[in-house]
PDB file of C-alpha atoms in Angstrom:
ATOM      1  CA  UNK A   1    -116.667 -55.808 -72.426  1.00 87.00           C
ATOM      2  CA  UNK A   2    -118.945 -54.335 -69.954  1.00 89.00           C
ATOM      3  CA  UNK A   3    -121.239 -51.489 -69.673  1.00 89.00           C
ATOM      4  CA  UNK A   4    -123.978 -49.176 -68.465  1.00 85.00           C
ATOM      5  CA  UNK A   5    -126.174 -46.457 -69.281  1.00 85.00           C
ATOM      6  CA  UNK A   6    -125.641 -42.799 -67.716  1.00 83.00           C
ATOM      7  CA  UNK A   7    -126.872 -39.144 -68.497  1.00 84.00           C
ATOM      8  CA  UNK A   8    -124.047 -39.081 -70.781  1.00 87.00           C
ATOM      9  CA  UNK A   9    -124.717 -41.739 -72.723  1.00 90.00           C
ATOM     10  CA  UNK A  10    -123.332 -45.463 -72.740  1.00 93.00           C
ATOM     11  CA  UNK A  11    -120.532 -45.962 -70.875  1.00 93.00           C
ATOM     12  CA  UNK A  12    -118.463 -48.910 -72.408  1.00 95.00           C
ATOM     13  CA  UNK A  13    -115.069 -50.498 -70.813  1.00 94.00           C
ATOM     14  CA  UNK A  14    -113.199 -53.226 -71.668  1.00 94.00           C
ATOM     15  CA  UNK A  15    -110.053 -54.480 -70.872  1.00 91.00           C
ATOM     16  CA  UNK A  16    -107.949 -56.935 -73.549  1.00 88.00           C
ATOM     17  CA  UNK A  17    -104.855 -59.118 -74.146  1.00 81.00           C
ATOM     18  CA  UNK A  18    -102.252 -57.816 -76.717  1.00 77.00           C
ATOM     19  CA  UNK A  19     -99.293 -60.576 -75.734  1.00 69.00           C
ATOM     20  CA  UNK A  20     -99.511 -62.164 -78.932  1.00 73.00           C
ATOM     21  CA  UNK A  21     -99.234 -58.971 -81.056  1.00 75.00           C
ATOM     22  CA  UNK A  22     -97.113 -56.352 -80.991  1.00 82.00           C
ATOM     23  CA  UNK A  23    -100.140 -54.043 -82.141  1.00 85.00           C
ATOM     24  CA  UNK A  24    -104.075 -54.441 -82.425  1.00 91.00           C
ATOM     25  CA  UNK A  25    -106.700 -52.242 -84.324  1.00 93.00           C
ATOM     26  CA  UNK A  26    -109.473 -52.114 -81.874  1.00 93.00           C
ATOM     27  CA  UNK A  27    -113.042 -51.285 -83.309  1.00 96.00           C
ATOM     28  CA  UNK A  28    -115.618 -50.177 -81.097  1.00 97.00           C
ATOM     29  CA  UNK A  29    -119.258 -51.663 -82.830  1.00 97.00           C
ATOM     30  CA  UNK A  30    -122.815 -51.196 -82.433  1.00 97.00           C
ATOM     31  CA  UNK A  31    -125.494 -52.584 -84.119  1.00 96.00           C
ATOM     32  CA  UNK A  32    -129.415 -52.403 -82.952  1.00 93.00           C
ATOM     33  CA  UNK A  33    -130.576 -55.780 -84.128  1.00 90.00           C
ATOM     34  CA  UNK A  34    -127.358 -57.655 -82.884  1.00 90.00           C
ATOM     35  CA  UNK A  35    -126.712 -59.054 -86.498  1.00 92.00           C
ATOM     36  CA  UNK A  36    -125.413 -56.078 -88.059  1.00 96.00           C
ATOM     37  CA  UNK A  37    -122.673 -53.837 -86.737  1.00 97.00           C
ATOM     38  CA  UNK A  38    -120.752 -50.902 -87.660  1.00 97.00           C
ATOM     39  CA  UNK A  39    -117.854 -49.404 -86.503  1.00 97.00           C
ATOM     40  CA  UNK A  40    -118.716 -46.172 -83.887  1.00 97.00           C
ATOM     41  CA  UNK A  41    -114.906 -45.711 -82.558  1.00 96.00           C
ATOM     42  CA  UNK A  42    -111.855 -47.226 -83.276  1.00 96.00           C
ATOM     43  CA  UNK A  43    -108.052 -47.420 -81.439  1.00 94.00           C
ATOM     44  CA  UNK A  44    -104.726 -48.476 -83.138  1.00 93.00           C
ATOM     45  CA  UNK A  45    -103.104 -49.933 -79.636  1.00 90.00           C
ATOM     46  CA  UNK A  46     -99.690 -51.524 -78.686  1.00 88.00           C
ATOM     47  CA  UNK A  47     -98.768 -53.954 -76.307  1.00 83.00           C
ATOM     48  CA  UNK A  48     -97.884 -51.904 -73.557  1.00 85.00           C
ATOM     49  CA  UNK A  49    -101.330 -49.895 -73.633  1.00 88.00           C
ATOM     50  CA  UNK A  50    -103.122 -52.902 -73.990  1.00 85.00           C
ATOM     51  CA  UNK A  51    -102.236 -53.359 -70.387  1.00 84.00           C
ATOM     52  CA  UNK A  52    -104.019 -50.493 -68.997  1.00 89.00           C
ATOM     53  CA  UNK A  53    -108.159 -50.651 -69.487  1.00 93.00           C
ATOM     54  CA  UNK A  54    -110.063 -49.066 -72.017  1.00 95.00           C
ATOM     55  CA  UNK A  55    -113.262 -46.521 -72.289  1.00 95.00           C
ATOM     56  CA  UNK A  56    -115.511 -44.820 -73.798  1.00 96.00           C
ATOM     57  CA  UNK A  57    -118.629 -42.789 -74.600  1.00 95.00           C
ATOM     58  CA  UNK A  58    -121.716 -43.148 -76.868  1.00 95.00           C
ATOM     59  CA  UNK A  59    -122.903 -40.050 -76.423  1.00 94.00           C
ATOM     60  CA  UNK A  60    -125.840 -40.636 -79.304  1.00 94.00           C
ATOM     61  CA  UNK A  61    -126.930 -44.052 -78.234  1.00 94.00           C
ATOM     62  CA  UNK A  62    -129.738 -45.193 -80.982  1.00 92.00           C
ATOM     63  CA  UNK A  63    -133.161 -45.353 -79.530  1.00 89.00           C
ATOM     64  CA  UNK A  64    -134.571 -48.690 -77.784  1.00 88.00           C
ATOM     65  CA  UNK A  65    -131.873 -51.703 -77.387  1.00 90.00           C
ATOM     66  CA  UNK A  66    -128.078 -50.585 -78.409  1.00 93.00           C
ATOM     67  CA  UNK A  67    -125.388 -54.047 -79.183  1.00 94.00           C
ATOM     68  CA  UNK A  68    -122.074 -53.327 -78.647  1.00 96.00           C
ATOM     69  CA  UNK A  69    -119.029 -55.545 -79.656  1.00 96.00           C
ATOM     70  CA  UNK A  70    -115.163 -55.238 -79.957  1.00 96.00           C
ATOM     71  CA  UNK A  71    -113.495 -56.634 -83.406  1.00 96.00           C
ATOM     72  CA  UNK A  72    -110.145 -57.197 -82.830  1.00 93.00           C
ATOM     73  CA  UNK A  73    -107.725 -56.750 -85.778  1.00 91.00           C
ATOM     74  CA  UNK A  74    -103.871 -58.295 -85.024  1.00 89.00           C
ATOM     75  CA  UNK A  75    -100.768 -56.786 -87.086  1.00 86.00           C
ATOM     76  CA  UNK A  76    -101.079 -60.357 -88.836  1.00 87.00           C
ATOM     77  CA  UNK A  77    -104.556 -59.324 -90.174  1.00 89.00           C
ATOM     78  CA  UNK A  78    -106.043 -61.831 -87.600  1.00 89.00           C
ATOM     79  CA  UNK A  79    -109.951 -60.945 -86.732  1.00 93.00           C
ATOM     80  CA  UNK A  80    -111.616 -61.859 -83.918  1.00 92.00           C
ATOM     81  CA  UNK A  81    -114.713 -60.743 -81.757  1.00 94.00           C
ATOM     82  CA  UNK A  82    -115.377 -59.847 -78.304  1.00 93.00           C
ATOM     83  CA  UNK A  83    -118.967 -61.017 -76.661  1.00 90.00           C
ATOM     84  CA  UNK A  84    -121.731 -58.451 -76.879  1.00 91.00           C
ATOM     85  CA  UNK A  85    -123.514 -56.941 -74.435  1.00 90.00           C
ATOM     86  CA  UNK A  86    -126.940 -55.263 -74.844  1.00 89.00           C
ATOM     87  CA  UNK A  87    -127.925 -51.612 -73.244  1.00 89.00           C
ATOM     88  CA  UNK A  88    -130.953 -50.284 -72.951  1.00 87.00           C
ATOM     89  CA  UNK A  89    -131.396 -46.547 -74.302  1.00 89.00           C
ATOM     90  CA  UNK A  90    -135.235 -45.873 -72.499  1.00 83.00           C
ATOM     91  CA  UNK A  91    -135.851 -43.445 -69.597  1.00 79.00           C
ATOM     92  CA  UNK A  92    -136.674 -46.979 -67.296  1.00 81.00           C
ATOM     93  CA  UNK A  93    -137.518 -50.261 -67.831  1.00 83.00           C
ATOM     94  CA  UNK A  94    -135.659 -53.883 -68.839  1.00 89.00           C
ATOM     95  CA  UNK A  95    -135.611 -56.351 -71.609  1.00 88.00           C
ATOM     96  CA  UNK A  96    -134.960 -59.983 -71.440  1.00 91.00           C
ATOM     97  CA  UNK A  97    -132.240 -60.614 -73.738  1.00 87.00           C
ATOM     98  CA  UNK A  98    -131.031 -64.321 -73.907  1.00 90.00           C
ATOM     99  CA  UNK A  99    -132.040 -67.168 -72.127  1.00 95.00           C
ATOM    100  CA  UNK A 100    -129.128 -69.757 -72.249  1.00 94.00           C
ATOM    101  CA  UNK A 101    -128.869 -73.119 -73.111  1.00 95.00           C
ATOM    102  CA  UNK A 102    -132.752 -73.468 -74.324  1.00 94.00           C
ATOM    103  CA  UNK A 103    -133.662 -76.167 -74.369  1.00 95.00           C
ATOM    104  CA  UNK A 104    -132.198 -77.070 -71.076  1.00 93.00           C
ATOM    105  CA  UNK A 105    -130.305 -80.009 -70.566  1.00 91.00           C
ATOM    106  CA  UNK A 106    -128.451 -79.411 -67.538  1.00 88.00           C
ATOM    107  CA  UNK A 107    -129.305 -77.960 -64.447  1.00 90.00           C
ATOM    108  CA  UNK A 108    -128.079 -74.521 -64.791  1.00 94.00           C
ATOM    109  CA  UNK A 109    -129.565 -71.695 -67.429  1.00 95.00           C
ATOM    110  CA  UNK A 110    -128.454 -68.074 -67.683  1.00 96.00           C
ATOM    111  CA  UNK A 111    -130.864 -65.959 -67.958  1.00 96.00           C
ATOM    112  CA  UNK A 112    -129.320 -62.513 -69.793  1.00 92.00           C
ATOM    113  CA  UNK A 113    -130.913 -59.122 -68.855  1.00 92.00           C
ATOM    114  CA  UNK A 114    -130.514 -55.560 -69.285  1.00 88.00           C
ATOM    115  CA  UNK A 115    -131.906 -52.666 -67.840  1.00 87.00           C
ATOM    116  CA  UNK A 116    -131.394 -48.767 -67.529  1.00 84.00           C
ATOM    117  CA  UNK A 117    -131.253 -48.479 -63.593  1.00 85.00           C
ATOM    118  CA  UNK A 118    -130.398 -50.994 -60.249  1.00 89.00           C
ATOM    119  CA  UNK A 119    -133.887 -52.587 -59.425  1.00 90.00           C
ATOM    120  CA  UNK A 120    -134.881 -55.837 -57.670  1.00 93.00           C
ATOM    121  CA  UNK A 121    -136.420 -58.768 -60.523  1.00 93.00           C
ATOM    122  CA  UNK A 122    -138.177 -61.745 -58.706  1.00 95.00           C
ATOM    123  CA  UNK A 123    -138.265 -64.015 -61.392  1.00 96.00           C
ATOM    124  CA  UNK A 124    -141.095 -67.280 -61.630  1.00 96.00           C
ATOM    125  CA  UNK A 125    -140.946 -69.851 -63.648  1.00 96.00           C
ATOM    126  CA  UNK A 126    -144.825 -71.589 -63.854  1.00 96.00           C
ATOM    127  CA  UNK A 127    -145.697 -75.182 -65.864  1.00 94.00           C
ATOM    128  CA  UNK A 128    -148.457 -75.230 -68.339  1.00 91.00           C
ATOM    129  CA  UNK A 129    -151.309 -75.297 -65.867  1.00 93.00           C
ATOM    130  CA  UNK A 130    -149.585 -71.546 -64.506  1.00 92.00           C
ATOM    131  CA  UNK A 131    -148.594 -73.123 -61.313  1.00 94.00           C
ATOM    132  CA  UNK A 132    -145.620 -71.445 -59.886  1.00 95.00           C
ATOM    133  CA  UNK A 133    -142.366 -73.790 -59.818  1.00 95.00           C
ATOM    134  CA  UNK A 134    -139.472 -71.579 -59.514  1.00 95.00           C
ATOM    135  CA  UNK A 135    -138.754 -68.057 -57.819  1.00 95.00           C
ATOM    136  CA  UNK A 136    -135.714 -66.364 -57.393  1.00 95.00           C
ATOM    137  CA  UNK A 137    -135.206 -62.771 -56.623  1.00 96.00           C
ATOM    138  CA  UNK A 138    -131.908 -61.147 -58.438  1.00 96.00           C
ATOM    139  CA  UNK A 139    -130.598 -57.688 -57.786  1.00 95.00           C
ATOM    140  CA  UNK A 140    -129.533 -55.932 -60.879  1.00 92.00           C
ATOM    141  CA  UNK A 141    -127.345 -53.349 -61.739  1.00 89.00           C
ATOM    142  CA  UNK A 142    -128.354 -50.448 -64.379  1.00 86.00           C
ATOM    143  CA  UNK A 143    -126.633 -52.040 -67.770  1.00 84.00           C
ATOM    144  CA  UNK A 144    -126.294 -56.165 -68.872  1.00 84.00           C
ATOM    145  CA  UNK A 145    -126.900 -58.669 -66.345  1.00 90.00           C
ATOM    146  CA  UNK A 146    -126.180 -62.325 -66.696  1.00 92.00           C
ATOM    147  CA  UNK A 147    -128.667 -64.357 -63.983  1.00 95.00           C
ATOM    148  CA  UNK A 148    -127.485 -67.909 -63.310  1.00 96.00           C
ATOM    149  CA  UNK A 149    -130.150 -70.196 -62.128  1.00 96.00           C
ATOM    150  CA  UNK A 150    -130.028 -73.359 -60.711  1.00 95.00           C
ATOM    151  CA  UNK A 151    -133.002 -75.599 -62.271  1.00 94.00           C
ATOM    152  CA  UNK A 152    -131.532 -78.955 -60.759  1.00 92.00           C
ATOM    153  CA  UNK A 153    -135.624 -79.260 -59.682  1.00 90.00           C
ATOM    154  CA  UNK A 154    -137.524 -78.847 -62.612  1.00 92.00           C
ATOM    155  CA  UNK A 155    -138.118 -81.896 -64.145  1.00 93.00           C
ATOM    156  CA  UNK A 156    -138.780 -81.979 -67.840  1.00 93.00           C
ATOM    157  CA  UNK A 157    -141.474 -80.272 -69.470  1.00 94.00           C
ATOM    158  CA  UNK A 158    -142.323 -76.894 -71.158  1.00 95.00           C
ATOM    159  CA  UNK A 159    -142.243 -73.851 -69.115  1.00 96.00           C
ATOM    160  CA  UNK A 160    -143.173 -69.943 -68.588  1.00 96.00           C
ATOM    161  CA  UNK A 161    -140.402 -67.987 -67.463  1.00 96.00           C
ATOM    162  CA  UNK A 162    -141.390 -64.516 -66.269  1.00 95.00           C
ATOM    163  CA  UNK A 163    -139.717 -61.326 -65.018  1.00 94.00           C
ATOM    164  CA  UNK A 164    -142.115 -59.720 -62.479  1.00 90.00           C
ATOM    165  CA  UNK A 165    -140.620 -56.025 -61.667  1.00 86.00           C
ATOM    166  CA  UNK A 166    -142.500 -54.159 -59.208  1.00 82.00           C
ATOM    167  CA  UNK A 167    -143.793 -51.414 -62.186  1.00 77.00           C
ATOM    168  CA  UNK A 168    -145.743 -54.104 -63.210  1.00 75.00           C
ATOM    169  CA  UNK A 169    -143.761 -54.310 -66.598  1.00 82.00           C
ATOM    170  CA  UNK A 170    -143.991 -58.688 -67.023  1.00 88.00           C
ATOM    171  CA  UNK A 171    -141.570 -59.540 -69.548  1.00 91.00           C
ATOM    172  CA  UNK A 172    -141.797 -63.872 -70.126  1.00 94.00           C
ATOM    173  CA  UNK A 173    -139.682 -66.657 -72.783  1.00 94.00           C
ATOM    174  CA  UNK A 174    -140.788 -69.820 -73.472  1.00 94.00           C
ATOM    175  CA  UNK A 175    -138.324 -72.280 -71.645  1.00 94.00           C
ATOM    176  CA  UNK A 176    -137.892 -76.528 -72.272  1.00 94.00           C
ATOM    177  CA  UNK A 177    -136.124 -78.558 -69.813  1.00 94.00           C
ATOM    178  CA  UNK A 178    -135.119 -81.682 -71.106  1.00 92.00           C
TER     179      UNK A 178
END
C-alpha cells in the first residue's frame, strides 16, 4: 500500500496476491485516528486481476492526518489487513508518525514520516544535556516515508529526537536506547 497527496486528492496504489483464492473482496479504509476505520471504496477481484496493480482516489480526504488500510476478505471468509500508511491532508508541512522499535534495543530504528510535498529533513538526535549526538539528512518524497537509521553509536540512555525542516516547523519524540 503506498501513497501520496495531489491536487486531486490522495492517491492510493497497492498491488496484492490472490494465488490462494480464487476471489478477494478488497476494502479500501480510512480512519483519522488510526484505530478506527471505515470502508471508503471497495473491489470484488479475481485471481487474474489481482495480477495487475490497483488505484484509486480520495477525492474528499478528511482534514489533518488521513490512515488508510486494505482489509482483505478471501472467498473462505478469511480477513486479513494490509499495513497502513498515514497522509497528510494540509497545504505544507510533516508529521512524525512512528518511531520504531522504542525502546531501542538494536542498532537500527525506523523513523516513520509523512509529509504533503518532497523536502530535505536533517534529523538530530541530542542527550539530556541537548548536546547533539546524531544527524542525518533524509530526502523525502510528498506522502509516507519510512527513515532507517543506524544508531550502532548511541550508547544507552534517554534521548531527543528532532526533525529540523528548513520552515522552522521542529517536530521531536522521546527516544530510549537500551
Amino acid at each position: 500500500l503506498q501513497g501520496n497527496k495531489d491536487r486531486n486528492g490522495h492517491q492510493i496504489n497497492w498491488k496484492i496476491s490472490c494465488s490462494n483464492s480464487q476471489s478477494v473482496s478488497i476494502l479500501l479504509e480510512r480512519s483519522g485516528n488510526g484505530r478506527n476505520f471505515s470502508s471508503i471504496h471497495s473491489i470484488n477481484a479475481s485471481a487474474t486481476r489481482c495480477l495487475q496493480p490497483f488505484q484509486y482516489v480520495d477525492i474528499q480526504p478528511m482534514e489533518g492526518m488521513n490512515y488508510y488500510r486494505l482489509k482483505l476478505i478471501d472467498a473462505d471468509g478469511t480477513i486479513s489487513y494490509s499495513r497502513q500508511i498515514a497522509l497528510l491532508n494540509k497545504s505544507e508541512g510533516f508529521e512524525i508518525l512512528n518511531l520504531s522499535p522504542n525502546p531501542i534495543q538494536s542498532n537500527t530504528a525506523t523513523l516513520t514520516v509523512t509529509t504533503t510535498k518532497a523536502m530535505s529533513l536533517p534529523v538530530v538526535i541530542s542527550d539530556k544535556s541537548g548536546k547533539s549526538v546524531y544527524m542525518q539528512s533524509f530526502k523525502l518524497t510528498n506522502g509516507s516515508n519510512l527513515l532507517k537509521m543506524n544508531l550502532q553509536q548511541l550508547p544507552a540512555g534517554t534521548y531527543q529526537l528532532s526533525c529540523l525542516p528548513s520552515n522552522g516547523a521542529r517536530k521531536s519524540i522521546g527516544l530510549i536506547k537500551l
